[in-house]
Amino acid sequence: MTKKDPIRVAVTGAAGNIGYALLFRIASGQMFGPDQPVALNLIEIEPGMAALKGVTMELDDCAFPLVEEIVQTSDLSVGFKDADWALLVGSVPRKAGMERADLLGINGKIFVGQGKAINDNAKKSCRVLVVGNPCNTNCLIAMKSAPNIPNEQFFAMTRLDENRAKSQLAEKAGVKVKDVSELCVWGNHSPTMFPDFYNARINRQKATDVITDDAWLKDTFVPTVGKRGAAIIKARGASSAASAANAVVDTVKDLLTPTRGGFHSVCVISKGEYGVQEGIITSMPIRVDGIGNWRVMEGVKLTDYAKEKIAASNAELVEEREVAFKQLGLSI
């Protein structure tokens, strides 16, 4: 059998908690498959380079047979050189007293730089998945800063929210999480997101036929999913790491594997589907064909309640774009 060329994966924030949980899963073959070699471009800010050296030592000590090269760097031009995938995990977290506009401005500058570096150094076929929050708008900023990379190759992550929503419905219905399907999380990765329980299925039945408590669905389920990250920080004293890394693996696999039934939640560039304003990065139901091309699933019927929730979340994204782009001097 002909040996496969390695997939080169650039990961920012590689020594952070999510990066640490993610790298070993990439290196072991869980993301791209058990026979697919990988080369890892690990990117950190200068103060994180010592920790990154320790992470790399651990990767070496695992002796993963699929890992052909590990690059450690704080130089974005080196880090994104010839990348097939860019996983933008690192970002500045929101701190006490910091307004969302402040966070948009601080992280916006980071993602302008990363977008430019991807544009100038990565392969033109490079796919970019943004995890660092606020991930939708960060993704849009990176995309705008990389004009030579097609817009359709930029994604932001709501798979963690989809996984959380499935888990909540499964627990309420007393079923296994694998019995929950066709659940799309729409809109922004923020508390305004809408996990669409109307179109979800539980053991192939409509979720609303299995869980008939409408008040629970609207007043408990929806806000629980939207605020799950904050609840984990309160309980654990730190933000989600392993579950976020798991969702990165799920997202990349979804984008590389033909969709069999249903759809997946992924944030992509809007072209006006479902009445969403064009030009924002928003979460919608995505299907992938046999040659790796994605499209927004058509024909999903939305209730008035769902439309209202989705519209509110997308309005937040439009506002975020205006605030961030004004601060960064970008044109919409």
mmCIF file of C-alpha atoms in Angstrom:
data_model
loop_
_atom_site.group_PDB
_atom_site.id
_atom_site.type_symbol
_atom_site.label_atom_id
_atom_site.label_comp_id
_atom_site.label_asym_id
_atom_site.label_seq_id
_atom_site.Cartn_x
_atom_site.Cartn_y
_atom_site.Cartn_z
ATOM 1 C CA MET A 1 0.000 0.000 0.000
ATOM 2 C CA THR A 2 1.299 3.461 -0.945
ATOM 3 C CA LYS A 3 2.338 5.506 2.055
ATOM 4 C CA LYS A 4 0.208 8.604 2.576
ATOM 5 C CA ASP A 5 1.737 12.064 2.711
ATOM 6 C CA PRO A 6 1.405 13.600 6.177
ATOM 7 C CA ILE A 7 -1.339 16.117 6.911
ATOM 8 C CA ARG A 8 0.255 19.221 8.394
ATOM 9 C CA VAL A 9 -1.801 20.596 11.286
ATOM 10 C CA ALA A 10 -1.089 23.985 12.831
ATOM 11 C CA VAL A 11 -2.442 24.467 16.360
ATOM 12 C CA THR A 12 -2.383 27.804 18.175
ATOM 13 C CA GLY A 13 -2.436 27.897 21.955
ATOM 14 C CA ALA A 14 -0.824 24.477 21.758
ATOM 15 C CA ALA A 15 0.364 24.432 25.371
ATOM 16 C CA GLY A 16 -2.975 25.599 26.776
ATOM 17 C CA ASN A 17 -5.551 23.331 28.371
ATOM 18 C CA ILE A 18 -7.550 22.673 25.197
ATOM 19 C CA GLY A 19 -4.397 22.322 23.104
ATOM 20 C CA TYR A 20 -2.964 19.839 25.594
ATOM 21 C CA ALA A 21 -6.140 17.750 25.492
ATOM 22 C CA LEU A 22 -6.247 17.940 21.684
ATOM 23 C CA LEU A 23 -2.731 17.205 20.516
ATOM 24 C CA PHE A 24 -2.528 13.632 21.740
ATOM 25 C CA ARG A 25 -5.776 12.777 19.977
ATOM 26 C CA ILE A 26 -4.483 14.187 16.707
ATOM 27 C CA ALA A 27 -1.171 12.382 17.129
ATOM 28 C CA SER A 28 -2.843 9.047 17.914
ATOM 29 C CA GLY A 29 -4.913 9.082 14.726
ATOM 30 C CA GLN A 30 -8.300 9.858 16.240
ATOM 31 C CA MET A 31 -8.821 12.957 14.073
ATOM 32 C CA PHE A 32 -7.598 11.903 10.620
ATOM 33 C CA GLY A 33 -7.586 8.123 10.875
ATOM 34 C CA PRO A 34 -5.337 5.273 12.100
ATOM 35 C CA ASP A 35 -3.220 5.162 8.926
ATOM 36 C CA GLN A 36 -2.834 8.892 8.234
ATOM 37 C CA PRO A 37 0.564 10.400 9.144
ATOM 38 C CA VAL A 38 0.567 13.909 10.601
ATOM 39 C CA ALA A 39 3.037 16.745 11.022
ATOM 40 C CA LEU A 40 2.336 19.104 13.905
ATOM 41 C CA ASN A 41 3.081 22.823 13.815
ATOM 42 C CA LEU A 42 2.668 23.893 17.443
ATOM 43 C CA ILE A 43 2.274 27.626 17.982
ATOM 44 C CA GLU A 44 2.498 29.511 21.277
ATOM 45 C CA ILE A 45 3.145 33.040 22.427
ATOM 46 C CA GLU A 46 6.686 33.596 23.671
ATOM 47 C CA PRO A 47 5.844 33.207 27.414
ATOM 48 C CA GLY A 48 4.300 29.804 26.630
ATOM 49 C CA MET A 49 7.286 28.332 24.815
ATOM 50 C CA ALA A 50 8.760 26.616 27.884
ATOM 51 C CA ALA A 51 5.456 24.863 28.556
ATOM 52 C CA LEU A 52 5.231 23.956 24.859
ATOM 53 C CA LYS A 53 8.625 22.292 25.098
ATOM 54 C CA GLY A 54 7.247 20.122 27.900
ATOM 55 C CA VAL A 55 4.171 19.194 25.841
ATOM 56 C CA THR A 56 6.422 18.251 22.936
ATOM 57 C CA MET A 57 8.554 16.108 25.234
ATOM 58 C CA GLU A 58 5.395 14.232 26.229
ATOM 59 C CA LEU A 59 4.392 13.770 22.594
ATOM 60 C CA ASP A 60 7.863 12.381 21.922
ATOM 61 C CA ASP A 61 7.546 10.049 24.893
ATOM 62 C CA CYS A 62 4.293 8.626 23.520
ATOM 63 C CA ALA A 63 6.205 7.472 20.415
ATOM 64 C CA PHE A 64 3.154 7.892 18.196
ATOM 65 C CA PRO A 65 3.960 6.121 14.908
ATOM 66 C CA LEU A 66 1.851 8.573 12.868
ATOM 67 C CA VAL A 67 3.776 11.688 13.935
ATOM 68 C CA GLU A 68 6.425 12.550 11.350
ATOM 69 C CA GLU A 69 7.454 15.998 12.556
ATOM 70 C CA ILE A 70 6.812 18.432 15.395
ATOM 71 C CA VAL A 71 7.560 22.133 14.922
ATOM 72 C CA GLN A 72 7.566 24.397 17.984
ATOM 73 C CA THR A 73 7.371 28.118 17.334
ATOM 74 C CA SER A 74 6.078 31.524 18.360
ATOM 75 C CA ASP A 75 6.565 32.807 14.790
ATOM 76 C CA LEU A 76 3.259 32.716 12.903
ATOM 77 C CA SER A 77 4.953 32.530 9.502
ATOM 78 C CA VAL A 78 6.762 29.378 10.621
ATOM 79 C CA GLY A 79 3.742 28.007 12.438
ATOM 80 C CA PHE A 80 1.375 28.179 9.470
ATOM 81 C CA LYS A 81 3.954 27.185 6.841
ATOM 82 C CA ASP A 82 2.403 24.659 4.432
ATOM 83 C CA ALA A 83 -0.489 23.920 6.818
ATOM 84 C CA ASP A 84 -3.348 21.748 5.566
ATOM 85 C CA TRP A 85 -5.411 22.537 8.664
ATOM 86 C CA ALA A 86 -5.160 25.493 11.038
ATOM 87 C CA LEU A 87 -6.833 24.923 14.393
ATOM 88 C CA LEU A 88 -7.044 28.344 16.047
ATOM 89 C CA VAL A 89 -7.485 27.364 19.671
ATOM 90 C CA GLY A 90 -5.677 30.122 21.530
ATOM 91 C CA SER A 91 -7.337 33.423 22.452
ATOM 92 C CA VAL A 92 -7.418 35.883 25.335
ATOM 93 C CA PRO A 93 -10.157 34.853 27.805
ATOM 94 C CA ARG A 94 -12.637 37.370 29.131
ATOM 95 C CA LYS A 95 -11.559 38.607 32.546
ATOM 96 C CA ALA A 96 -13.499 40.223 35.375
ATOM 97 C CA GLY A 97 -14.535 43.757 34.503
ATOM 98 C CA MET A 98 -13.864 43.262 30.795
ATOM 99 C CA GLU A 99 -16.660 44.218 28.412
ATOM 100 C CA ARG A 100 -17.407 42.007 25.413
ATOM 101 C CA ALA A 101 -16.339 44.897 23.155
ATOM 102 C CA ASP A 102 -12.935 44.900 24.871
ATOM 103 C CA LEU A 103 -12.561 41.188 24.218
ATOM 104 C CA LEU A 104 -13.545 41.627 20.581
ATOM 105 C CA GLY A 105 -10.889 44.282 20.105
ATOM 106 C CA ILE A 106 -8.095 42.387 21.869
ATOM 107 C CA ASN A 107 -8.742 39.073 20.169
ATOM 108 C CA GLY A 108 -9.562 40.763 16.879
ATOM 109 C CA LYS A 109 -5.968 41.984 16.571
ATOM 110 C CA ILE A 110 -4.720 38.453 17.236
ATOM 111 C CA PHE A 111 -6.913 36.953 14.549
ATOM 112 C CA VAL A 112 -6.000 39.637 12.013
ATOM 113 C CA GLY A 113 -2.384 38.581 12.454
ATOM 114 C CA GLN A 114 -3.184 34.901 12.270
ATOM 115 C CA GLY A 115 -5.370 35.363 9.195
ATOM 116 C CA LYS A 116 -2.595 37.235 7.396
ATOM 117 C CA ALA A 117 -0.049 34.583 8.343
ATOM 118 C CA ILE A 118 -2.332 31.807 7.079
ATOM 119 C CA ASN A 119 -2.907 33.739 3.872
ATOM 120 C CA ASP A 120 0.825 34.176 3.248
ATOM 121 C CA ASN A 121 2.174 30.815 4.443
ATOM 122 C CA ALA A 122 -0.417 28.039 4.537
ATOM 123 C CA LYS A 123 -1.490 25.967 1.560
ATOM 124 C CA LYS A 124 -4.281 27.630 -0.421
ATOM 125 C CA SER A 125 -6.343 24.524 0.330
ATOM 126 C CA CYS A 126 -5.876 25.044 4.086
ATOM 127 C CA ARG A 127 -8.997 24.673 6.189
ATOM 128 C CA VAL A 128 -9.308 26.851 9.273
ATOM 129 C CA LEU A 129 -11.309 25.948 12.389
ATOM 130 C CA VAL A 130 -11.626 28.665 15.039
ATOM 131 C CA VAL A 131 -12.165 27.594 18.636
ATOM 132 C CA GLY A 132 -10.916 30.626 20.576
ATOM 133 C CA ASN A 133 -13.804 32.828 21.694
ATOM 134 C CA PRO A 134 -15.702 34.780 20.564
ATOM 135 C CA CYS A 135 -15.154 32.169 17.878
ATOM 136 C CA ASN A 136 -17.721 33.277 15.257
ATOM 137 C CA THR A 137 -16.416 36.819 14.998
ATOM 138 C CA ASN A 138 -12.777 35.753 15.412
ATOM 139 C CA CYS A 139 -13.315 33.409 12.470
ATOM 140 C CA LEU A 140 -14.811 36.208 10.388
ATOM 141 C CA ILE A 141 -11.840 38.463 11.188
ATOM 142 C CA ALA A 142 -9.335 35.755 10.245
ATOM 143 C CA MET A 143 -11.261 35.065 7.032
ATOM 144 C CA LYS A 144 -11.302 38.758 6.063
ATOM 145 C CA SER A 145 -7.550 38.893 6.719
ATOM 146 C CA ALA A 146 -6.859 35.931 4.414
ATOM 147 C CA PRO A 147 -8.255 36.959 1.003
ATOM 148 C CA ASN A 148 -6.364 34.229 -0.859
ATOM 149 C CA ILE A 149 -8.022 31.426 1.134
ATOM 150 C CA PRO A 150 -11.609 30.686 -0.003
ATOM 151 C CA ASN A 151 -14.278 31.774 2.499
ATOM 152 C CA GLU A 152 -15.759 28.264 2.408
ATOM 153 C CA GLN A 153 -12.611 26.942 4.120
ATOM 154 C CA PHE A 154 -13.241 28.875 7.343
ATOM 155 C CA PHE A 155 -15.261 27.357 10.182
ATOM 156 C CA ALA A 156 -16.039 28.104 13.828
ATOM 157 C CA MET A 157 -17.092 25.537 16.381
ATOM 158 C CA THR A 158 -20.525 24.848 17.819
ATOM 159 C CA ARG A 159 -20.089 21.076 17.942
ATOM 160 C CA LEU A 160 -19.410 21.313 21.682
ATOM 161 C CA ASP A 161 -22.814 22.978 22.082
ATOM 162 C CA GLU A 162 -24.445 20.290 19.947
ATOM 163 C CA ASN A 163 -22.839 17.584 22.087
ATOM 164 C CA ARG A 164 -23.985 19.336 25.252
ATOM 165 C CA ALA A 165 -27.527 19.627 23.916
ATOM 166 C CA LYS A 166 -27.685 15.957 22.954
ATOM 167 C CA SER A 167 -26.471 14.971 26.390
ATOM 168 C CA GLN A 168 -29.130 17.100 28.093
ATOM 169 C CA LEU A 169 -31.948 15.663 25.959
ATOM 170 C CA ALA A 170 -30.715 12.107 26.481
ATOM 171 C CA GLU A 171 -30.644 12.560 30.241
ATOM 172 C CA LYS A 172 -34.139 14.055 30.302
ATOM 173 C CA ALA A 173 -35.556 11.301 28.067
ATOM 174 C CA GLY A 174 -33.742 8.502 29.885
ATOM 175 C CA VAL A 175 -31.995 7.277 26.733
ATOM 176 C CA LYS A 176 -28.412 6.936 25.546
ATOM 177 C CA VAL A 177 -26.823 9.965 23.905
ATOM 178 C CA LYS A 178 -26.376 8.020 20.654
ATOM 179 C CA ASP A 179 -30.173 7.841 20.440
ATOM 180 C CA VAL A 180 -30.379 11.623 19.964
ATOM 181 C CA SER A 181 -29.878 12.894 16.412
ATOM 182 C CA GLU A 182 -30.570 15.771 14.011
ATOM 183 C CA LEU A 183 -29.966 18.457 16.595
ATOM 184 C CA CYS A 184 -28.652 21.691 15.163
ATOM 185 C CA VAL A 185 -27.364 24.547 17.274
ATOM 186 C CA TRP A 186 -28.059 27.780 15.377
ATOM 187 C CA GLY A 187 -26.433 31.193 15.572
ATOM 188 C CA ASN A 188 -23.629 32.488 17.746
ATOM 189 C CA HIS A 189 -21.495 30.489 20.166
ATOM 190 C CA SER A 190 -22.822 32.515 23.083
ATOM 191 C CA PRO A 191 -25.757 32.259 25.500
ATOM 192 C CA THR A 192 -28.011 33.440 22.631
ATOM 193 C CA MET A 193 -27.439 30.240 20.617
ATOM 194 C CA PHE A 194 -30.502 28.145 19.836
ATOM 195 C CA PRO A 195 -30.393 24.342 20.188
ATOM 196 C CA ASP A 196 -33.277 23.341 17.917
ATOM 197 C CA PHE A 197 -35.204 20.760 19.909
ATOM 198 C CA TYR A 198 -38.129 20.925 17.474
ATOM 199 C CA ASN A 199 -36.222 19.168 14.704
ATOM 200 C CA ALA A 200 -34.220 16.890 16.979
ATOM 201 C CA ARG A 201 -34.967 13.170 17.047
ATOM 202 C CA ILE A 202 -34.872 10.737 19.946
ATOM 203 C CA ASN A 203 -34.874 7.140 18.766
ATOM 204 C CA ARG A 204 -36.108 8.495 15.409
ATOM 205 C CA GLN A 205 -39.142 10.108 17.016
ATOM 206 C CA LYS A 206 -39.596 13.846 17.264
ATOM 207 C CA ALA A 207 -37.937 14.986 20.457
ATOM 208 C CA THR A 208 -41.040 17.002 21.339
ATOM 209 C CA ASP A 209 -43.122 13.796 21.183
ATOM 210 C CA VAL A 210 -40.753 12.092 23.615
ATOM 211 C CA ILE A 211 -40.227 15.094 25.890
ATOM 212 C CA THR A 212 -43.610 16.794 26.050
ATOM 213 C CA ASP A 213 -42.685 19.312 28.762
ATOM 214 C CA ASP A 214 -42.589 22.463 26.628
ATOM 215 C CA ALA A 215 -41.726 24.663 29.600
ATOM 216 C CA TRP A 216 -38.676 22.515 30.395
ATOM 217 C CA LEU A 217 -37.492 22.636 26.783
ATOM 218 C CA LYS A 218 -37.776 26.428 26.537
ATOM 219 C CA ASP A 219 -36.999 27.554 30.070
ATOM 220 C CA THR A 220 -34.478 24.932 31.256
ATOM 221 C CA PHE A 221 -32.967 23.117 28.274
ATOM 222 C CA VAL A 222 -32.228 26.134 26.040
ATOM 223 C CA PRO A 223 -30.561 28.284 28.739
ATOM 224 C CA THR A 224 -28.716 25.277 30.215
ATOM 225 C CA VAL A 225 -27.045 24.608 26.863
ATOM 226 C CA GLY A 226 -26.285 28.295 26.348
ATOM 227 C CA LYS A 227 -24.711 28.718 29.779
ATOM 228 C CA ARG A 228 -23.086 25.307 30.154
ATOM 229 C CA GLY A 229 -19.584 26.720 29.753
ATOM 230 C CA ALA A 230 -20.116 29.153 32.616
ATOM 231 C CA ALA A 231 -21.530 26.351 34.779
ATOM 232 C CA ILE A 232 -18.408 24.252 34.173
ATOM 233 C CA ILE A 233 -16.148 27.162 35.104
ATOM 234 C CA LYS A 234 -18.109 27.586 38.353
ATOM 235 C CA ALA A 235 -17.935 23.868 39.174
ATOM 236 C CA ARG A 236 -14.408 23.118 37.995
ATOM 237 C CA GLY A 237 -12.691 26.431 38.527
ATOM 238 C CA ALA A 238 -11.517 26.349 34.915
ATOM 239 C CA SER A 239 -13.111 26.435 31.492
ATOM 240 C CA SER A 240 -14.005 23.411 29.387
ATOM 241 C CA ALA A 241 -10.912 21.740 27.966
ATOM 242 C CA ALA A 242 -11.295 18.013 27.308
ATOM 243 C CA SER A 243 -14.874 18.387 26.018
ATOM 244 C CA ALA A 244 -13.808 21.287 23.790
ATOM 245 C CA ALA A 245 -10.914 19.270 22.393
ATOM 246 C CA ASN A 246 -13.268 16.367 21.792
ATOM 247 C CA ALA A 247 -15.579 18.671 19.843
ATOM 248 C CA VAL A 248 -12.654 19.856 17.684
ATOM 249 C CA VAL A 249 -11.969 16.222 16.763
ATOM 250 C CA ASP A 250 -15.671 15.665 16.048
ATOM 251 C CA THR A 251 -15.881 18.780 13.855
ATOM 252 C CA VAL A 252 -12.860 17.942 11.706
ATOM 253 C CA LYS A 253 -14.047 14.355 11.263
ATOM 254 C CA ASP A 254 -17.516 15.638 10.296
ATOM 255 C CA LEU A 255 -16.011 17.922 7.657
ATOM 256 C CA LEU A 256 -13.966 15.080 6.156
ATOM 257 C CA THR A 257 -16.581 12.338 6.238
ATOM 258 C CA PRO A 258 -19.693 12.038 4.030
ATOM 259 C CA THR A 259 -22.764 12.801 6.126
ATOM 260 C CA ARG A 260 -25.045 9.793 6.457
ATOM 261 C CA GLY A 261 -28.469 10.998 7.533
ATOM 262 C CA GLY A 262 -29.050 14.150 9.498
ATOM 263 C CA PHE A 263 -26.542 16.979 9.717
ATOM 264 C CA HIS A 264 -23.948 18.602 11.972
ATOM 265 C CA SER A 265 -23.718 22.013 13.633
ATOM 266 C CA VAL A 266 -20.886 24.085 12.154
ATOM 267 C CA CYS A 267 -20.401 27.847 11.905
ATOM 268 C CA VAL A 268 -19.865 28.851 8.269
ATOM 269 C CA ILE A 269 -20.120 31.964 6.122
ATOM 270 C CA SER A 270 -23.750 32.867 5.509
ATOM 271 C CA LYS A 271 -24.984 33.338 1.962
ATOM 272 C CA GLY A 272 -28.479 34.253 3.087
ATOM 273 C CA GLU A 273 -29.773 30.772 3.901
ATOM 274 C CA TYR A 274 -32.866 30.723 6.117
ATOM 275 C CA GLY A 275 -33.069 34.518 5.884
ATOM 276 C CA VAL A 276 -29.787 34.994 7.761
ATOM 277 C CA GLN A 277 -27.902 38.163 6.912
ATOM 278 C CA GLU A 278 -25.153 37.464 4.397
ATOM 279 C CA GLY A 279 -21.511 37.721 5.379
ATOM 280 C CA ILE A 280 -21.546 36.584 9.015
ATOM 281 C CA ILE A 281 -20.103 33.363 10.391
ATOM 282 C CA THR A 282 -23.078 31.608 11.941
ATOM 283 C CA SER A 283 -23.974 28.087 12.967
ATOM 284 C CA MET A 284 -26.288 26.167 10.670
ATOM 285 C CA PRO A 285 -27.019 22.516 9.806
ATOM 286 C CA ILE A 286 -24.236 21.242 7.533
ATOM 287 C CA ARG A 287 -23.947 18.174 5.319
ATOM 288 C CA VAL A 288 -20.786 16.902 3.614
ATOM 289 C CA ASP A 289 -20.696 15.003 0.317
ATOM 290 C CA GLY A 290 -18.443 12.156 -0.823
ATOM 291 C CA ILE A 291 -15.612 14.430 -1.964
ATOM 292 C CA GLY A 292 -15.439 16.643 1.101
ATOM 293 C CA ASN A 293 -17.603 19.555 -0.021
ATOM 294 C CA TRP A 294 -20.040 20.959 2.527
ATOM 295 C CA ARG A 295 -23.397 22.630 2.070
ATOM 296 C CA VAL A 296 -26.083 24.048 4.301
ATOM 297 C CA MET A 297 -28.906 21.564 4.732
ATOM 298 C CA GLU A 298 -32.007 22.903 3.016
ATOM 299 C CA GLY A 299 -35.623 22.453 3.967
ATOM 300 C CA VAL A 300 -35.338 22.435 7.761
ATOM 301 C CA LYS A 301 -38.696 23.721 9.002
ATOM 302 C CA LEU A 302 -38.458 26.322 11.736
ATOM 303 C CA THR A 303 -41.194 27.284 14.172
ATOM 304 C CA ASP A 304 -41.894 30.933 14.944
ATOM 305 C CA TYR A 305 -40.192 30.466 18.322
ATOM 306 C CA ALA A 306 -37.100 29.027 16.633
ATOM 307 C CA LYS A 307 -37.006 31.810 14.047
ATOM 308 C CA GLU A 308 -37.190 34.406 16.811
ATOM 309 C CA LYS A 309 -34.339 32.816 18.760
ATOM 310 C CA ILE A 310 -32.148 32.384 15.681
ATOM 311 C CA ALA A 311 -32.782 35.957 14.555
ATOM 312 C CA ALA A 312 -31.767 37.300 17.965
ATOM 313 C CA SER A 313 -28.539 35.290 17.960
ATOM 314 C CA ASN A 314 -27.643 36.406 14.453
ATOM 315 C CA ALA A 315 -28.435 40.028 15.334
ATOM 316 C CA GLU A 316 -25.834 39.679 18.078
ATOM 317 C CA LEU A 317 -23.328 38.486 15.462
ATOM 318 C CA VAL A 318 -24.060 41.492 13.246
ATOM 319 C CA GLU A 319 -23.477 43.783 16.229
ATOM 320 C CA GLU A 320 -20.233 41.967 17.127
ATOM 321 C CA ARG A 321 -19.019 42.363 13.560
ATOM 322 C CA GLU A 322 -19.734 46.096 13.573
ATOM 323 C CA VAL A 323 -17.966 46.644 16.892
ATOM 324 C CA ALA A 324 -14.916 44.544 16.013
ATOM 325 C CA PHE A 325 -14.518 45.772 12.453
ATOM 326 C CA LYS A 326 -14.763 49.415 13.572
ATOM 327 C CA GLN A 327 -12.052 48.867 16.159
ATOM 328 C CA LEU A 328 -9.824 47.056 13.671
ATOM 329 C CA GLY A 329 -10.458 49.330 10.710
ATOM 330 C CA LEU A 330 -11.847 46.508 8.579
ATOM 331 C CA SER A 331 -14.502 47.027 5.933
ATOM 332 C CA ILE A 332 -17.684 44.943 6.088
#
